[in-house]
mmCIF file of C-alpha atoms in Angstrom:
data_model
loop_
_atom_site.group_PDB
_atom_site.id
_atom_site.type_symbol
_atom_site.label_atom_id
_atom_site.label_comp_id
_atom_site.label_asym_id
_atom_site.label_seq_id
_atom_site.Cartn_x
_atom_site.Cartn_y
_atom_site.Cartn_z
ATOM 1 C CA UNK A 1 -20.173 51.246 32.696
ATOM 2 C CA UNK A 2 -19.283 49.624 36.034
ATOM 3 C CA UNK A 3 -15.836 51.305 35.934
ATOM 4 C CA UNK A 4 -17.481 54.703 35.399
ATOM 5 C CA UNK A 5 -19.828 54.171 38.342
ATOM 6 C CA UNK A 6 -16.949 52.944 40.532
ATOM 7 C CA UNK A 7 -14.836 55.938 39.487
ATOM 8 C CA UNK A 8 -17.680 58.334 40.270
ATOM 9 C CA UNK A 9 -18.312 56.646 43.615
ATOM 10 C CA UNK A 10 -14.630 56.890 44.576
ATOM 11 C CA UNK A 11 -14.456 60.532 43.458
ATOM 12 C CA UNK A 12 -17.573 61.379 45.407
ATOM 13 C CA UNK A 13 -16.319 59.540 48.463
ATOM 14 C CA UNK A 14 -12.888 61.169 48.487
ATOM 15 C CA UNK A 15 -14.179 64.511 47.283
ATOM 16 C CA UNK A 16 -16.763 64.740 50.032
ATOM 17 C CA UNK A 17 -14.817 63.067 52.820
ATOM 18 C CA UNK A 18 -11.604 65.092 52.551
ATOM 19 C CA UNK A 19 -13.164 68.374 53.760
ATOM 20 C CA UNK A 20 -15.015 66.470 56.454
ATOM 21 C CA UNK A 21 -11.796 64.852 57.631
ATOM 22 C CA UNK A 22 -10.060 68.232 57.579
ATOM 23 C CA UNK A 23 -12.873 69.762 59.605
ATOM 24 C CA UNK A 24 -12.661 66.936 62.139
ATOM 25 C CA UNK A 25 -8.893 67.370 62.436
ATOM 26 C CA UNK A 26 -9.338 71.105 62.996
ATOM 27 C CA UNK A 27 -11.563 70.381 65.982
ATOM 28 C CA UNK A 28 -8.774 68.669 67.939
ATOM 29 C CA UNK A 29 -7.125 70.870 70.556
ATOM 30 C CA UNK A 30 -4.287 70.089 72.974
ATOM 31 C CA UNK A 31 -4.459 71.921 76.309
ATOM 32 C CA UNK A 32 -1.550 72.310 78.744
ATOM 33 C CA UNK A 33 -2.616 73.204 82.273
ATOM 34 C CA UNK A 34 -1.711 72.884 85.915
ATOM 35 C CA UNK A 35 -3.072 69.667 87.448
ATOM 36 C CA UNK A 36 -4.667 71.667 90.290
ATOM 37 C CA UNK A 37 -6.352 74.458 88.314
ATOM 38 C CA UNK A 38 -10.151 74.254 88.460
ATOM 39 C CA UNK A 39 -10.789 77.098 86.011
ATOM 40 C CA UNK A 40 -8.612 75.347 83.416
ATOM 41 C CA UNK A 41 -10.686 72.184 83.844
ATOM 42 C CA UNK A 42 -13.849 74.269 83.430
ATOM 43 C CA UNK A 43 -12.444 75.780 80.210
ATOM 44 C CA UNK A 44 -11.708 72.271 78.894
ATOM 45 C CA UNK A 45 -15.334 71.338 79.657
ATOM 46 C CA UNK A 46 -16.446 74.462 77.746
ATOM 47 C CA UNK A 47 -14.392 73.386 74.702
ATOM 48 C CA UNK A 48 -15.767 69.839 74.801
ATOM 49 C CA UNK A 49 -19.347 71.084 75.047
ATOM 50 C CA UNK A 50 -18.669 73.208 71.943
ATOM 51 C CA UNK A 51 -17.498 70.403 69.679
ATOM 52 C CA UNK A 52 -13.771 70.133 70.371
ATOM 53 C CA UNK A 53 -11.908 66.887 70.916
ATOM 54 C CA UNK A 54 -9.626 67.904 73.786
ATOM 55 C CA UNK A 55 -6.357 66.289 74.802
ATOM 56 C CA UNK A 56 -5.099 67.516 78.182
ATOM 57 C CA UNK A 57 -1.536 67.495 79.473
ATOM 58 C CA UNK A 58 -1.124 68.407 83.131
ATOM 59 C CA UNK A 59 2.220 70.037 83.880
ATOM 60 C CA UNK A 60 3.890 71.873 86.727
ATOM 61 C CA UNK A 61 6.021 73.850 84.263
ATOM 62 C CA UNK A 62 3.605 76.121 82.410
ATOM 63 C CA UNK A 63 6.296 78.779 81.954
ATOM 64 C CA UNK A 64 8.262 76.414 79.694
ATOM 65 C CA UNK A 65 5.125 75.737 77.617
ATOM 66 C CA UNK A 66 4.451 79.468 77.246
ATOM 67 C CA UNK A 67 8.052 80.276 76.304
ATOM 68 C CA UNK A 68 8.159 77.466 73.722
ATOM 69 C CA UNK A 69 4.838 78.742 72.309
ATOM 70 C CA UNK A 70 6.400 82.179 71.830
ATOM 71 C CA UNK A 71 4.009 83.932 74.230
ATOM 72 C CA UNK A 72 5.030 87.273 75.659
ATOM 73 C CA UNK A 73 4.270 87.896 79.363
ATOM 74 C CA UNK A 74 1.608 90.513 78.526
ATOM 75 C CA UNK A 75 -0.489 87.792 76.810
ATOM 76 C CA UNK A 76 -0.190 85.195 79.577
ATOM 77 C CA UNK A 77 -3.016 83.457 81.385
ATOM 78 C CA UNK A 78 -3.220 80.156 83.242
ATOM 79 C CA UNK A 79 -3.418 77.580 80.416
ATOM 80 C CA UNK A 80 -2.043 77.260 76.896
ATOM 81 C CA UNK A 81 -3.539 75.260 74.044
ATOM 82 C CA UNK A 82 -2.659 74.355 70.480
ATOM 83 C CA UNK A 83 -5.122 73.831 67.634
ATOM 84 C CA UNK A 84 -3.491 73.213 64.269
ATOM 85 C CA UNK A 85 -0.701 75.790 63.971
ATOM 86 C CA UNK A 86 -2.411 78.228 66.363
ATOM 87 C CA UNK A 87 -1.715 78.998 70.013
ATOM 88 C CA UNK A 88 -4.732 79.648 72.232
ATOM 89 C CA UNK A 89 -3.825 81.343 75.506
ATOM 90 C CA UNK A 90 -6.233 81.672 78.393
ATOM 91 C CA UNK A 91 -10.007 81.746 78.595
ATOM 92 C CA UNK A 92 -10.778 82.222 74.893
ATOM 93 C CA UNK A 93 -14.423 81.376 74.100
ATOM 94 C CA UNK A 94 -14.866 78.287 71.912
ATOM 95 C CA UNK A 95 -16.803 80.252 69.280
ATOM 96 C CA UNK A 96 -13.751 82.510 68.809
ATOM 97 C CA UNK A 97 -11.529 79.443 68.344
ATOM 98 C CA UNK A 98 -14.003 78.086 65.776
ATOM 99 C CA UNK A 99 -13.946 81.457 63.983
ATOM 100 C CA UNK A 100 -10.127 81.520 64.004
ATOM 101 C CA UNK A 101 -10.041 78.078 62.388
ATOM 102 C CA UNK A 102 -12.682 79.012 59.801
ATOM 103 C CA UNK A 103 -11.104 82.369 58.876
ATOM 104 C CA UNK A 104 -7.521 80.994 59.003
ATOM 105 C CA UNK A 105 -5.711 84.346 59.321
ATOM 106 C CA UNK A 106 -1.915 84.386 59.163
ATOM 107 C CA UNK A 107 -1.379 84.955 62.885
ATOM 108 C CA UNK A 108 0.207 83.039 65.760
ATOM 109 C CA UNK A 109 -2.983 82.749 67.799
ATOM 110 C CA UNK A 110 -5.525 84.175 70.225
ATOM 111 C CA UNK A 111 -5.167 85.224 73.845
ATOM 112 C CA UNK A 112 -7.292 86.411 76.732
ATOM 113 C CA UNK A 113 -4.664 87.822 79.100
ATOM 114 C CA UNK A 114 -5.299 87.372 82.796
ATOM 115 C CA UNK A 115 -8.410 85.658 84.055
ATOM 116 C CA UNK A 116 -11.444 87.910 83.478
ATOM 117 C CA UNK A 117 -14.550 87.050 85.474
ATOM 118 C CA UNK A 118 -17.320 85.798 83.205
ATOM 119 C CA UNK A 119 -15.034 84.334 80.554
ATOM 120 C CA UNK A 120 -15.414 80.575 79.875
ATOM 121 C CA UNK A 121 -14.100 78.741 82.919
ATOM 122 C CA UNK A 122 -14.193 81.894 85.048
ATOM 123 C CA UNK A 123 -17.941 82.093 85.606
ATOM 124 C CA UNK A 124 -18.965 83.592 88.954
ATOM 125 C CA UNK A 125 -22.740 83.856 89.052
ATOM 126 C CA UNK A 126 -23.975 87.019 87.353
ATOM 127 C CA UNK A 127 -20.613 88.818 87.579
ATOM 128 C CA UNK A 128 -19.114 89.561 84.177
ATOM 129 C CA UNK A 129 -16.142 91.723 83.336
ATOM 130 C CA UNK A 130 -15.719 93.171 79.877
ATOM 131 C CA UNK A 131 -12.760 91.525 78.152
ATOM 132 C CA UNK A 132 -11.077 91.329 74.789
ATOM 133 C CA UNK A 133 -9.789 88.366 72.833
ATOM 134 C CA UNK A 134 -6.532 89.450 71.240
ATOM 135 C CA UNK A 135 -5.141 88.092 67.994
ATOM 136 C CA UNK A 136 -1.317 88.127 68.024
ATOM 137 C CA UNK A 137 1.494 87.507 65.580
ATOM 138 C CA UNK A 138 4.940 85.924 66.034
ATOM 139 C CA UNK A 139 6.379 89.311 67.050
ATOM 140 C CA UNK A 140 3.800 89.676 69.852
ATOM 141 C CA UNK A 141 1.882 92.475 68.144
ATOM 142 C CA UNK A 142 -1.818 92.360 68.979
ATOM 143 C CA UNK A 143 -5.134 93.337 67.486
ATOM 144 C CA UNK A 144 -8.597 92.958 69.009
ATOM 145 C CA UNK A 145 -10.268 89.830 67.587
ATOM 146 C CA UNK A 146 -13.492 90.078 69.621
ATOM 147 C CA UNK A 147 -15.007 91.642 72.739
ATOM 148 C CA UNK A 148 -17.272 90.023 75.311
ATOM 149 C CA UNK A 149 -19.592 91.014 78.168
#
């Protein structure tokens, strides 16, 4: 009887903790940014306030990071991040990153090209530009993932 209870307890523990551990791991994101970029720091703050565990690497060679991530110039912004196997380029809202992780599409990542006013990290009072979050594949083909403002 004790063995059955112990077996059930271990099954329940591992059965319930594995998805929780996977969910925790999915919330870790590694951001590469310029050490002097204030909007990048603001975007990191946005991620942290939305449940991400953020590791930051300051670098003066963002072009190398973008090239190694397979980003085409038309997708580029000021910072590049990695969450799991995905690339996150630019001022992508945290809720879109959460949705990407939850939906797990077979894509390379998400990008907000440029630096649209009103995107996370680019807040300027009441000013808000309409912008799109683009989903992209390894060949650089894009599709609209979401629209904001």
